[in-house]
Amino acid sequence: MLLKYFYDKSLAHASYMVGCQRTGEAIVIDPGRNVEPYLEAAAAEGLRITGSAETHIHADFVSGSRELADRVGAKLYLSDEGPADWKYQFADQHNSQLVKDGDVIRVGKVKLEVLHTPGHTPEHVSYVLTDEGGGANVPMGIFTGDFVFVGSIGRPDLLETAAGVKGSAETGARQLYHSMRKFLDLPDHLQVWPAHGAGSACGKGLGAIPSSTVGYERLFNPALQFKDEQKFVNYILADQPETPFYFAVMKRVNKEGPELVRNLTPMKSPAADLLPKIARSGQTIDVTPSAEFAAGHVPGTINIPLNMLAQWAGFIVDYEKPLHLVAQPSALPEVLNRLRSIGIDNVCGSFDAAAGKAAGLRTESYRSETPDQLKERIASGEVKLLDVRAATEFQEGHIAGAEHRFLGKLLREIETIDRTRPVVAQCQAGGRSAIATSILQRAGFDVTNMSGGYNSWRSAGLPVIRLN
């Protein structure tokens, strides 16, 4: 048996390829939309990808199962658990098998047993793996999807907070409790292979270690220590990360079936002199590093650096409107992969960043100042400080007088922000506040970015307020 791990750091998404070396077959568990890494790995190992299995209808990235079905004829294994509203609507368009609790999938001599583990979503299943080709007659591990993570457990509120299903958060939490008790009945030696790591918004407090065991999680996973259902429900519904707006889009896309990449409209390369007008009238994202953008950019553009694109574009981009990019041509394949991974397919054009600079179009800049430079103006009220971190970060400690304005909601709430004073954008270390600064400047604010953010403020020995 071969087991290969794939990790998309930009989405904190883990997927897996399981192969039977005797028969040359392989299956991918929870693939991302960019299927090239799986195809390349399979070719290198002399395997054919014959299947793709989903643990659930994902909310945070576009699934690659349809791509694998289209590219290599992979058979799709999709959950048939849960209510009618959460069934895969594209299953009949491909060679698919709808699976339920207790069903068995075979990939050569590899056995995958389906285990219904609802809570994160009603249809969620896990796959328990046994390597029969290696002579084993007991399982060696479990692909838990968004059910159990290293050091955490999947959040049960996304159907309510992302898809608008009222009352489903508590129902999901109670389902999750019973799934958790089922998990604890598994043998300690089973390896645990989750679909996400640290930084994912599909749970709180996810660990950065790629895998674990049932026994280790039994001992040290905070979510698995509860023996009282109501206490578990209270715990799991509290202090969850902000739900990205695009999660609602992802749930719909992955339920109905993502568009195949080969069918997407090709992107154009408009002349550089059109950029100022397009940036003023539409939505244009510049993916250059924040320091370079701060020094000079085209008015009207919003800056989301490439390394933060997948994490924040889903909050900021309007999926219903055309999107233009400012990027180096060499970076475009990666930019498109990251945007498409979260379903942003309406990219109609890209401008060469270097050409825009050479044409003298980068006529706008913004200030970045240190906490020491800003402290007196903040204290006096001369400027308004906007803390754009998550609510949990703000509660753990913030600067006196700061107004909490989560970055993900900033564009939608821009008209409710006081314009009578200059504003300062601040986050933990300066990265998120740089994005916020570009959004605020585009909206006409006199704005400064606090370099180093809250970390630098504390390092300078300046006072903070703690709510917890």
PDB file of C-alpha atoms in Angstrom, residues 94-383:
ATOM      1  CA  HIS A  94     -20.477  10.743 -13.440  1.00  0.00           C
ATOM      2  CA  ASN A  95     -19.658   7.167 -12.503  1.00  0.00           C
ATOM      3  CA  SER A  96     -20.598   7.566  -8.825  1.00  0.00           C
ATOM      4  CA  GLN A  97     -21.384   5.384  -5.843  1.00  0.00           C
ATOM      5  CA  LEU A  98     -23.447   6.883  -3.040  1.00  0.00           C
ATOM      6  CA  VAL A  99     -22.200   5.477   0.252  1.00  0.00           C
ATOM      7  CA  LYS A 100     -23.710   4.985   3.676  1.00  0.00           C
ATOM      8  CA  ASP A 101     -22.496   3.891   7.096  1.00  0.00           C
ATOM      9  CA  GLY A 102     -20.982   0.392   6.914  1.00  0.00           C
ATOM     10  CA  ASP A 103     -20.391   0.389   3.159  1.00  0.00           C
ATOM     11  CA  VAL A 104     -16.997  -0.811   1.911  1.00  0.00           C
ATOM     12  CA  ILE A 105     -14.860   0.685  -0.861  1.00  0.00           C
ATOM     13  CA  ARG A 106     -12.051  -1.431  -2.290  1.00  0.00           C
ATOM     14  CA  VAL A 107      -9.024  -0.094  -4.126  1.00  0.00           C
ATOM     15  CA  GLY A 108      -7.138  -3.224  -5.050  1.00  0.00           C
ATOM     16  CA  LYS A 109      -6.197  -4.814  -1.726  1.00  0.00           C
ATOM     17  CA  VAL A 110      -6.960  -1.644   0.246  1.00  0.00           C
ATOM     18  CA  LYS A 111     -10.243  -1.570   2.142  1.00  0.00           C
ATOM     19  CA  LEU A 112     -12.051   1.631   3.152  1.00  0.00           C
ATOM     20  CA  GLU A 113     -15.065   1.254   5.442  1.00  0.00           C
ATOM     21  CA  VAL A 114     -17.562   4.112   5.602  1.00  0.00           C
ATOM     22  CA  LEU A 115     -18.357   5.496   9.055  1.00  0.00           C
ATOM     23  CA  HIS A 116     -21.153   8.098   9.338  1.00  0.00           C
ATOM     24  CA  THR A 117     -19.821  10.890  11.574  1.00  0.00           C
ATOM     25  CA  PRO A 118     -22.359  13.763  11.416  1.00  0.00           C
ATOM     26  CA  GLY A 119     -22.076  17.035  13.287  1.00  0.00           C
ATOM     27  CA  HIS A 120     -19.782  19.228  11.252  1.00  0.00           C
ATOM     28  CA  THR A 121     -22.317  18.538   8.503  1.00  0.00           C
ATOM     29  CA  PRO A 122     -25.240  16.082   8.503  1.00  0.00           C
ATOM     30  CA  GLU A 123     -23.868  14.006   5.607  1.00  0.00           C
ATOM     31  CA  HIS A 124     -20.282  13.797   6.917  1.00  0.00           C
ATOM     32  CA  VAL A 125     -18.585  10.402   6.700  1.00  0.00           C
ATOM     33  CA  SER A 126     -15.123   9.142   7.636  1.00  0.00           C
ATOM     34  CA  TYR A 127     -13.179   6.328   6.011  1.00  0.00           C
ATOM     35  CA  VAL A 128     -11.519   3.592   8.077  1.00  0.00           C
ATOM     36  CA  LEU A 129      -8.555   2.073   6.222  1.00  0.00           C
ATOM     37  CA  THR A 130      -7.311  -1.532   6.350  1.00  0.00           C
ATOM     38  CA  ASP A 131      -4.274  -2.643   4.332  1.00  0.00           C
ATOM     39  CA  GLU A 132      -5.360  -6.154   3.429  1.00  0.00           C
ATOM     40  CA  GLY A 133      -2.613  -6.376   0.842  1.00  0.00           C
ATOM     41  CA  GLY A 134      -0.095  -6.126   3.667  1.00  0.00           C
ATOM     42  CA  GLY A 135      -1.773  -8.992   5.485  1.00  0.00           C
ATOM     43  CA  ALA A 136      -3.692  -6.874   8.005  1.00  0.00           C
ATOM     44  CA  ASN A 137      -7.147  -7.886   9.212  1.00  0.00           C
ATOM     45  CA  VAL A 138      -7.686  -4.858  11.451  1.00  0.00           C
ATOM     46  CA  PRO A 139      -7.731  -1.154  10.473  1.00  0.00           C
ATOM     47  CA  MET A 140      -4.611   1.013  10.638  1.00  0.00           C
ATOM     48  CA  GLY A 141      -6.131   4.496  10.354  1.00  0.00           C
ATOM     49  CA  ILE A 142      -9.101   6.731   9.700  1.00  0.00           C
ATOM     50  CA  PHE A 143      -9.587   9.656   7.289  1.00  0.00           C
ATOM     51  CA  THR A 144     -11.643  11.975   9.462  1.00  0.00           C
ATOM     52  CA  GLY A 145     -12.250  14.855   7.049  1.00  0.00           C
ATOM     53  CA  ASP A 146     -13.557  17.805   9.099  1.00  0.00           C
ATOM     54  CA  PHE A 147     -14.737  15.603  11.981  1.00  0.00           C
ATOM     55  CA  VAL A 148     -11.693  15.134  14.231  1.00  0.00           C
ATOM     56  CA  PHE A 149      -8.607  17.289  13.794  1.00  0.00           C
ATOM     57  CA  VAL A 150      -5.305  17.127  15.620  1.00  0.00           C
ATOM     58  CA  GLY A 151      -6.132  18.823  18.918  1.00  0.00           C
ATOM     59  CA  SER A 152      -9.629  19.881  17.911  1.00  0.00           C
ATOM     60  CA  ILE A 153     -12.925  18.858  16.349  1.00  0.00           C
ATOM     61  CA  GLY A 154     -14.964  20.233  13.453  1.00  0.00           C
ATOM     62  CA  ARG A 155     -17.265  23.167  14.059  1.00  0.00           C
ATOM     63  CA  PRO A 156     -21.006  22.371  13.843  1.00  0.00           C
ATOM     64  CA  ASP A 157     -22.297  25.870  13.103  1.00  0.00           C
ATOM     65  CA  LEU A 158     -21.438  26.353   9.424  1.00  0.00           C
ATOM     66  CA  LEU A 159     -24.834  25.326   8.059  1.00  0.00           C
ATOM     67  CA  GLU A 160     -26.317  28.110  10.167  1.00  0.00           C
ATOM     68  CA  THR A 161     -23.626  30.786   9.863  1.00  0.00           C
ATOM     69  CA  ALA A 162     -22.721  30.129   6.216  1.00  0.00           C
ATOM     70  CA  ALA A 163     -25.766  28.489   4.606  1.00  0.00           C
ATOM     71  CA  GLY A 164     -28.444  30.173   6.736  1.00  0.00           C
ATOM     72  CA  VAL A 165     -30.099  27.008   8.085  1.00  0.00           C
ATOM     73  CA  LYS A 166     -31.589  28.360  11.319  1.00  0.00           C
ATOM     74  CA  GLY A 167     -31.225  26.222  14.422  1.00  0.00           C
ATOM     75  CA  SER A 168     -28.808  23.808  12.769  1.00  0.00           C
ATOM     76  CA  ALA A 169     -25.814  24.826  14.904  1.00  0.00           C
ATOM     77  CA  GLU A 170     -27.139  23.257  18.097  1.00  0.00           C
ATOM     78  CA  THR A 171     -28.494  20.237  16.232  1.00  0.00           C
ATOM     79  CA  GLY A 172     -25.086  19.759  14.654  1.00  0.00           C
ATOM     80  CA  ALA A 173     -23.351  20.146  18.001  1.00  0.00           C
ATOM     81  CA  ARG A 174     -25.451  17.367  19.500  1.00  0.00           C
ATOM     82  CA  GLN A 175     -24.811  15.127  16.502  1.00  0.00           C
ATOM     83  CA  LEU A 176     -21.125  15.894  16.847  1.00  0.00           C
ATOM     84  CA  TYR A 177     -21.159  14.834  20.488  1.00  0.00           C
ATOM     85  CA  HIS A 178     -22.508  11.398  19.579  1.00  0.00           C
ATOM     86  CA  SER A 179     -20.068  11.070  16.681  1.00  0.00           C
ATOM     87  CA  MET A 180     -17.285  11.945  19.112  1.00  0.00           C
ATOM     88  CA  ARG A 181     -18.408   9.171  21.481  1.00  0.00           C
ATOM     89  CA  LYS A 182     -18.352   6.770  18.492  1.00  0.00           C
ATOM     90  CA  PHE A 183     -14.805   7.916  17.672  1.00  0.00           C
ATOM     91  CA  LEU A 184     -13.692   7.157  21.228  1.00  0.00           C
ATOM     92  CA  ASP A 185     -14.786   3.537  20.751  1.00  0.00           C
ATOM     93  CA  LEU A 186     -12.120   3.086  18.064  1.00  0.00           C
ATOM     94  CA  PRO A 187      -8.822   1.399  19.018  1.00  0.00           C
ATOM     95  CA  ASP A 188      -6.031   3.630  20.283  1.00  0.00           C
ATOM     96  CA  HIS A 189      -3.553   2.535  17.598  1.00  0.00           C
ATOM     97  CA  LEU A 190      -5.590   3.942  14.705  1.00  0.00           C
ATOM     98  CA  GLN A 191      -3.842   6.784  12.920  1.00  0.00           C
ATOM     99  CA  VAL A 192      -5.947   9.916  12.390  1.00  0.00           C
ATOM    100  CA  TRP A 193      -5.665  11.719   9.049  1.00  0.00           C
ATOM    101  CA  PRO A 194      -7.740  14.945   9.044  1.00  0.00           C
ATOM    102  CA  ALA A 195      -8.580  17.262   6.138  1.00  0.00           C
ATOM    103  CA  HIS A 196      -7.250  20.429   7.773  1.00  0.00           C
ATOM    104  CA  GLY A 197      -4.435  21.820   9.877  1.00  0.00           C
ATOM    105  CA  ALA A 198      -3.704  25.001  11.815  1.00  0.00           C
ATOM    106  CA  GLY A 199      -5.231  28.118  10.259  1.00  0.00           C
ATOM    107  CA  SER A 200      -8.398  26.520   8.922  1.00  0.00           C
ATOM    108  CA  ALA A 201     -11.713  28.182   9.753  1.00  0.00           C
ATOM    109  CA  CYS A 202     -13.430  24.760   9.911  1.00  0.00           C
ATOM    110  CA  GLY A 203     -12.666  24.459  13.615  1.00  0.00           C
ATOM    111  CA  LYS A 204     -11.005  26.244  16.508  1.00  0.00           C
ATOM    112  CA  GLY A 205      -7.534  25.589  17.855  1.00  0.00           C
ATOM    113  CA  LEU A 206      -6.408  23.139  15.174  1.00  0.00           C
ATOM    114  CA  GLY A 207      -2.936  21.709  15.674  1.00  0.00           C
ATOM    115  CA  ALA A 208      -0.107  22.090  13.165  1.00  0.00           C
ATOM    116  CA  ILE A 209       0.926  18.413  13.315  1.00  0.00           C
ATOM    117  CA  PRO A 210      -0.219  16.570  10.155  1.00  0.00           C
ATOM    118  CA  SER A 211      -1.580  13.440  11.828  1.00  0.00           C
ATOM    119  CA  SER A 212      -2.240  11.820  15.184  1.00  0.00           C
ATOM    120  CA  THR A 213      -3.728   8.660  16.699  1.00  0.00           C
ATOM    121  CA  VAL A 214      -7.041   7.938  18.341  1.00  0.00           C
ATOM    122  CA  GLY A 215      -5.220   7.221  21.616  1.00  0.00           C
ATOM    123  CA  TYR A 216      -3.334  10.517  21.597  1.00  0.00           C
ATOM    124  CA  GLU A 217      -6.441  12.521  20.787  1.00  0.00           C
ATOM    125  CA  ARG A 218      -8.321  10.657  23.507  1.00  0.00           C
ATOM    126  CA  LEU A 219      -5.755  11.913  26.027  1.00  0.00           C
ATOM    127  CA  PHE A 220      -5.073  15.452  24.842  1.00  0.00           C
ATOM    128  CA  ASN A 221      -7.787  16.742  22.493  1.00  0.00           C
ATOM    129  CA  PRO A 222      -9.824  19.264  24.580  1.00  0.00           C
ATOM    130  CA  ALA A 223     -13.015  18.565  22.607  1.00  0.00           C
ATOM    131  CA  LEU A 224     -12.880  14.846  23.417  1.00  0.00           C
ATOM    132  CA  GLN A 225     -12.805  15.257  27.198  1.00  0.00           C
ATOM    133  CA  PHE A 226     -16.521  15.930  27.679  1.00  0.00           C
ATOM    134  CA  LYS A 227     -18.816  13.281  29.116  1.00  0.00           C
ATOM    135  CA  ASP A 228     -21.767  15.659  29.470  1.00  0.00           C
ATOM    136  CA  GLU A 229     -23.569  16.497  26.224  1.00  0.00           C
ATOM    137  CA  GLN A 230     -24.706  19.999  27.192  1.00  0.00           C
ATOM    138  CA  LYS A 231     -21.247  21.019  28.386  1.00  0.00           C
ATOM    139  CA  PHE A 232     -19.841  19.788  25.086  1.00  0.00           C
ATOM    140  CA  VAL A 233     -22.468  21.774  23.151  1.00  0.00           C
ATOM    141  CA  ASN A 234     -21.645  24.939  25.116  1.00  0.00           C
ATOM    142  CA  TYR A 235     -17.925  24.429  24.509  1.00  0.00           C
ATOM    143  CA  ILE A 236     -18.072  23.686  20.801  1.00  0.00           C
ATOM    144  CA  LEU A 237     -20.407  26.583  19.931  1.00  0.00           C
ATOM    145  CA  ALA A 238     -18.319  29.181  21.784  1.00  0.00           C
ATOM    146  CA  ASP A 239     -15.461  31.222  20.299  1.00  0.00           C
ATOM    147  CA  GLN A 240     -15.505  29.739  16.807  1.00  0.00           C
ATOM    148  CA  PRO A 241     -13.610  31.678  14.102  1.00  0.00           C
ATOM    149  CA  GLU A 242     -15.437  34.202  11.943  1.00  0.00           C
ATOM    150  CA  THR A 243     -17.270  32.429   9.112  1.00  0.00           C
ATOM    151  CA  PRO A 244     -15.937  33.598   5.736  1.00  0.00           C
ATOM    152  CA  PHE A 245     -18.714  34.865   3.455  1.00  0.00           C
ATOM    153  CA  TYR A 246     -17.578  32.635   0.632  1.00  0.00           C
ATOM    154  CA  PHE A 247     -18.331  29.498   2.668  1.00  0.00           C
ATOM    155  CA  ALA A 248     -21.971  29.860   1.601  1.00  0.00           C
ATOM    156  CA  VAL A 249     -20.871  29.913  -2.039  1.00  0.00           C
ATOM    157  CA  MET A 250     -18.636  26.864  -1.536  1.00  0.00           C
ATOM    158  CA  LYS A 251     -21.440  24.828   0.038  1.00  0.00           C
ATOM    159  CA  ARG A 252     -23.652  25.526  -2.969  1.00  0.00           C
ATOM    160  CA  VAL A 253     -20.882  24.958  -5.537  1.00  0.00           C
ATOM    161  CA  ASN A 254     -19.760  21.655  -4.020  1.00  0.00           C
ATOM    162  CA  LYS A 255     -23.341  20.449  -3.668  1.00  0.00           C
ATOM    163  CA  GLU A 256     -24.383  21.348  -7.214  1.00  0.00           C
ATOM    164  CA  GLY A 257     -21.017  20.467  -8.770  1.00  0.00           C
ATOM    165  CA  PRO A 258     -18.107  22.824  -9.553  1.00  0.00           C
ATOM    166  CA  GLU A 259     -17.596  23.981 -13.111  1.00  0.00           C
ATOM    167  CA  LEU A 260     -14.778  22.111 -14.842  1.00  0.00           C
ATOM    168  CA  VAL A 261     -11.664  24.256 -15.178  1.00  0.00           C
ATOM    169  CA  ARG A 262     -11.465  23.564 -18.929  1.00  0.00           C
ATOM    170  CA  ASN A 263     -14.856  25.268 -19.346  1.00  0.00           C
ATOM    171  CA  LEU A 264     -13.903  28.532 -17.629  1.00  0.00           C
ATOM    172  CA  THR A 265     -13.737  31.682 -19.779  1.00  0.00           C
ATOM    173  CA  PRO A 266     -10.129  32.464 -20.767  1.00  0.00           C
ATOM    174  CA  MET A 267      -8.621  35.506 -19.089  1.00  0.00           C
ATOM    175  CA  LYS A 268      -7.704  38.556 -21.184  1.00  0.00           C
ATOM    176  CA  SER A 269      -4.718  40.923 -20.918  1.00  0.00           C
ATOM    177  CA  PRO A 270      -6.036  44.481 -21.394  1.00  0.00           C
ATOM    178  CA  ALA A 271      -3.701  47.349 -22.274  1.00  0.00           C
ATOM    179  CA  ALA A 272      -2.052  48.982 -19.250  1.00  0.00           C
ATOM    180  CA  ASP A 273      -3.626  52.380 -19.922  1.00  0.00           C
ATOM    181  CA  LEU A 274      -7.080  50.928 -19.208  1.00  0.00           C
ATOM    182  CA  LEU A 275      -6.134  49.980 -15.659  1.00  0.00           C
ATOM    183  CA  PRO A 276      -6.910  53.300 -13.871  1.00  0.00           C
ATOM    184  CA  LYS A 277     -10.468  53.433 -15.250  1.00  0.00           C
ATOM    185  CA  ILE A 278     -11.153  49.744 -14.545  1.00  0.00           C
ATOM    186  CA  ALA A 279      -9.734  50.042 -11.006  1.00  0.00           C
ATOM    187  CA  ARG A 280     -12.007  52.991 -10.231  1.00  0.00           C
ATOM    188  CA  SER A 281     -15.182  51.456 -11.625  1.00  0.00           C
ATOM    189  CA  GLY A 282     -14.827  47.727 -10.855  1.00  0.00           C
ATOM    190  CA  GLN A 283     -12.973  45.409  -8.521  1.00  0.00           C
ATOM    191  CA  THR A 284      -9.249  45.023  -9.077  1.00  0.00           C
ATOM    192  CA  ILE A 285      -6.932  43.054  -6.806  1.00  0.00           C
ATOM    193  CA  ASP A 286      -3.202  43.767  -6.772  1.00  0.00           C
ATOM    194  CA  VAL A 287      -1.298  40.728  -5.467  1.00  0.00           C
ATOM    195  CA  THR A 288       2.104  42.400  -5.038  1.00  0.00           C
ATOM    196  CA  PRO A 289       3.742  42.386  -1.569  1.00  0.00           C
ATOM    197  CA  SER A 290       2.269  44.944   0.815  1.00  0.00           C
ATOM    198  CA  ALA A 291       5.461  47.003   1.194  1.00  0.00           C
ATOM    199  CA  GLU A 292       5.699  47.421  -2.578  1.00  0.00           C
ATOM    200  CA  PHE A 293       2.000  48.301  -2.815  1.00  0.00           C
ATOM    201  CA  ALA A 294       2.329  50.860   0.006  1.00  0.00           C
ATOM    202  CA  ALA A 295       5.151  52.613  -1.836  1.00  0.00           C
ATOM    203  CA  GLY A 296       3.127  52.970  -5.010  1.00  0.00           C
ATOM    204  CA  HIS A 297      -0.041  51.566  -6.544  1.00  0.00           C
ATOM    205  CA  VAL A 298      -2.815  52.364  -8.982  1.00  0.00           C
ATOM    206  CA  PRO A 299      -5.657  54.277  -7.268  1.00  0.00           C
ATOM    207  CA  GLY A 300      -8.729  52.120  -6.739  1.00  0.00           C
ATOM    208  CA  THR A 301      -6.880  48.808  -6.465  1.00  0.00           C
ATOM    209  CA  ILE A 302      -7.115  46.639  -3.350  1.00  0.00           C
ATOM    210  CA  ASN A 303      -4.021  44.830  -2.158  1.00  0.00           C
ATOM    211  CA  ILE A 304      -4.159  41.152  -1.180  1.00  0.00           C
ATOM    212  CA  PRO A 305      -0.613  39.766  -1.387  1.00  0.00           C
ATOM    213  CA  LEU A 306      -0.298  36.376  -3.048  1.00  0.00           C
ATOM    214  CA  ASN A 307       0.596  34.591   0.193  1.00  0.00           C
ATOM    215  CA  MET A 308      -2.696  35.798   1.744  1.00  0.00           C
ATOM    216  CA  LEU A 309      -4.903  35.537  -1.339  1.00  0.00           C
ATOM    217  CA  ALA A 310      -6.739  32.262  -0.665  1.00  0.00           C
ATOM    218  CA  GLN A 311      -7.346  33.230   2.963  1.00  0.00           C
ATOM    219  CA  TRP A 312      -8.843  36.685   2.353  1.00  0.00           C
ATOM    220  CA  ALA A 313     -10.105  36.993  -1.230  1.00  0.00           C
ATOM    221  CA  GLY A 314     -13.286  35.088  -0.337  1.00  0.00           C
ATOM    222  CA  PHE A 315     -14.170  37.781   2.207  1.00  0.00           C
ATOM    223  CA  ILE A 316     -13.401  40.711  -0.077  1.00  0.00           C
ATOM    224  CA  VAL A 317     -14.208  39.757  -3.680  1.00  0.00           C
ATOM    225  CA  ASP A 318     -17.785  40.027  -4.918  1.00  0.00           C
ATOM    226  CA  TYR A 319     -18.343  36.672  -6.637  1.00  0.00           C
ATOM    227  CA  GLU A 320     -21.094  38.122  -8.838  1.00  0.00           C
ATOM    228  CA  LYS A 321     -18.904  40.811 -10.431  1.00  0.00           C
ATOM    229  CA  PRO A 322     -15.990  40.584 -12.885  1.00  0.00           C
ATOM    230  CA  LEU A 323     -12.549  40.668 -11.275  1.00  0.00           C
ATOM    231  CA  HIS A 324      -9.329  42.113 -12.674  1.00  0.00           C
ATOM    232  CA  LEU A 325      -5.860  41.379 -11.343  1.00  0.00           C
ATOM    233  CA  VAL A 326      -2.560  43.212 -11.128  1.00  0.00           C
ATOM    234  CA  ALA A 327       0.234  40.635 -11.026  1.00  0.00           C
ATOM    235  CA  GLN A 328       3.512  39.567 -12.536  1.00  0.00           C
ATOM    236  CA  PRO A 329       2.769  37.280 -15.525  1.00  0.00           C
ATOM    237  CA  SER A 330       4.982  34.555 -14.029  1.00  0.00           C
ATOM    238  CA  ALA A 331       2.771  34.478 -10.915  1.00  0.00           C
ATOM    239  CA  LEU A 332      -0.542  34.205 -12.777  1.00  0.00           C
ATOM    240  CA  PRO A 333      -0.856  30.392 -12.768  1.00  0.00           C
ATOM    241  CA  GLU A 334      -0.489  30.333  -8.984  1.00  0.00           C
ATOM    242  CA  VAL A 335      -2.818  33.328  -8.559  1.00  0.00           C
ATOM    243  CA  LEU A 336      -5.517  31.629 -10.642  1.00  0.00           C
ATOM    244  CA  ASN A 337      -5.079  28.329  -8.809  1.00  0.00           C
ATOM    245  CA  ARG A 338      -5.609  30.059  -5.480  1.00  0.00           C
ATOM    246  CA  LEU A 339      -8.625  32.044  -6.626  1.00  0.00           C
ATOM    247  CA  ARG A 340     -10.210  29.034  -8.311  1.00  0.00           C
ATOM    248  CA  SER A 341      -9.584  26.934  -5.204  1.00  0.00           C
ATOM    249  CA  ILE A 342     -12.205  29.088  -3.467  1.00  0.00           C
ATOM    250  CA  GLY A 343     -14.520  29.372  -6.454  1.00  0.00           C
ATOM    251  CA  ILE A 344     -13.533  32.789  -7.788  1.00  0.00           C
ATOM    252  CA  ASP A 345     -13.908  31.936 -11.474  1.00  0.00           C
ATOM    253  CA  ASN A 346     -15.013  35.301 -12.845  1.00  0.00           C
ATOM    254  CA  VAL A 347     -11.473  36.596 -13.472  1.00  0.00           C
ATOM    255  CA  CYS A 348     -11.835  38.451 -16.745  1.00  0.00           C
ATOM    256  CA  GLY A 349      -8.450  40.154 -17.084  1.00  0.00           C
ATOM    257  CA  SER A 350      -4.971  40.658 -15.687  1.00  0.00           C
ATOM    258  CA  PHE A 351      -2.614  43.617 -15.911  1.00  0.00           C
ATOM    259  CA  ASP A 352       1.160  43.191 -15.881  1.00  0.00           C
ATOM    260  CA  ALA A 353       2.345  44.784 -12.625  1.00  0.00           C
ATOM    261  CA  ALA A 354       5.691  45.801 -14.129  1.00  0.00           C
ATOM    262  CA  ALA A 355       4.036  47.401 -17.161  1.00  0.00           C
ATOM    263  CA  GLY A 356       1.770  49.441 -14.911  1.00  0.00           C
ATOM    264  CA  LYS A 357       4.757  50.671 -12.955  1.00  0.00           C
ATOM    265  CA  ALA A 358       6.731  51.504 -16.120  1.00  0.00           C
ATOM    266  CA  ALA A 359       3.760  53.480 -17.443  1.00  0.00           C
ATOM    267  CA  GLY A 360       3.730  55.640 -14.309  1.00  0.00           C
ATOM    268  CA  LEU A 361       0.290  54.434 -13.191  1.00  0.00           C
ATOM    269  CA  ARG A 362       1.298  53.756  -9.586  1.00  0.00           C
ATOM    270  CA  THR A 363       0.529  57.288  -8.468  1.00  0.00           C
ATOM    271  CA  GLU A 364      -0.864  56.591  -5.002  1.00  0.00           C
ATOM    272  CA  SER A 365       0.849  55.453  -1.779  1.00  0.00           C
ATOM    273  CA  TYR A 366       0.027  55.170   1.930  1.00  0.00           C
ATOM    274  CA  ARG A 367       1.861  55.764   5.178  1.00  0.00           C
ATOM    275  CA  SER A 368       3.090  53.119   7.609  1.00  0.00           C
ATOM    276  CA  GLU A 369       4.096  54.286  11.094  1.00  0.00           C
ATOM    277  CA  THR A 370       5.317  52.564  14.232  1.00  0.00           C
ATOM    278  CA  PRO A 371       3.443  52.416  17.555  1.00  0.00           C
ATOM    279  CA  ASP A 372       5.838  55.002  19.024  1.00  0.00           C
ATOM    280  CA  GLN A 373       5.049  57.396  16.188  1.00  0.00           C
ATOM    281  CA  LEU A 374       1.306  56.875  16.591  1.00  0.00           C
ATOM    282  CA  LYS A 375       0.771  56.498  20.346  1.00  0.00           C
ATOM    283  CA  GLU A 376       0.184  60.172  21.195  1.00  0.00           C
ATOM    284  CA  ARG A 377      -2.284  60.769  18.356  1.00  0.00           C
ATOM    285  CA  ILE A 378      -4.172  57.599  19.302  1.00  0.00           C
ATOM    286  CA  ALA A 379      -4.295  58.567  22.986  1.00  0.00           C
ATOM    287  CA  SER A 380      -5.472  62.112  22.225  1.00  0.00           C
ATOM    288  CA  GLY A 381      -8.170  60.943  19.810  1.00  0.00           C
ATOM    289  CA  GLU A 382      -6.611  62.841  16.928  1.00  0.00           C
ATOM    290  CA  VAL A 383      -6.851  59.610  14.921  1.00  0.00           C
TER     291      VAL A 383
END
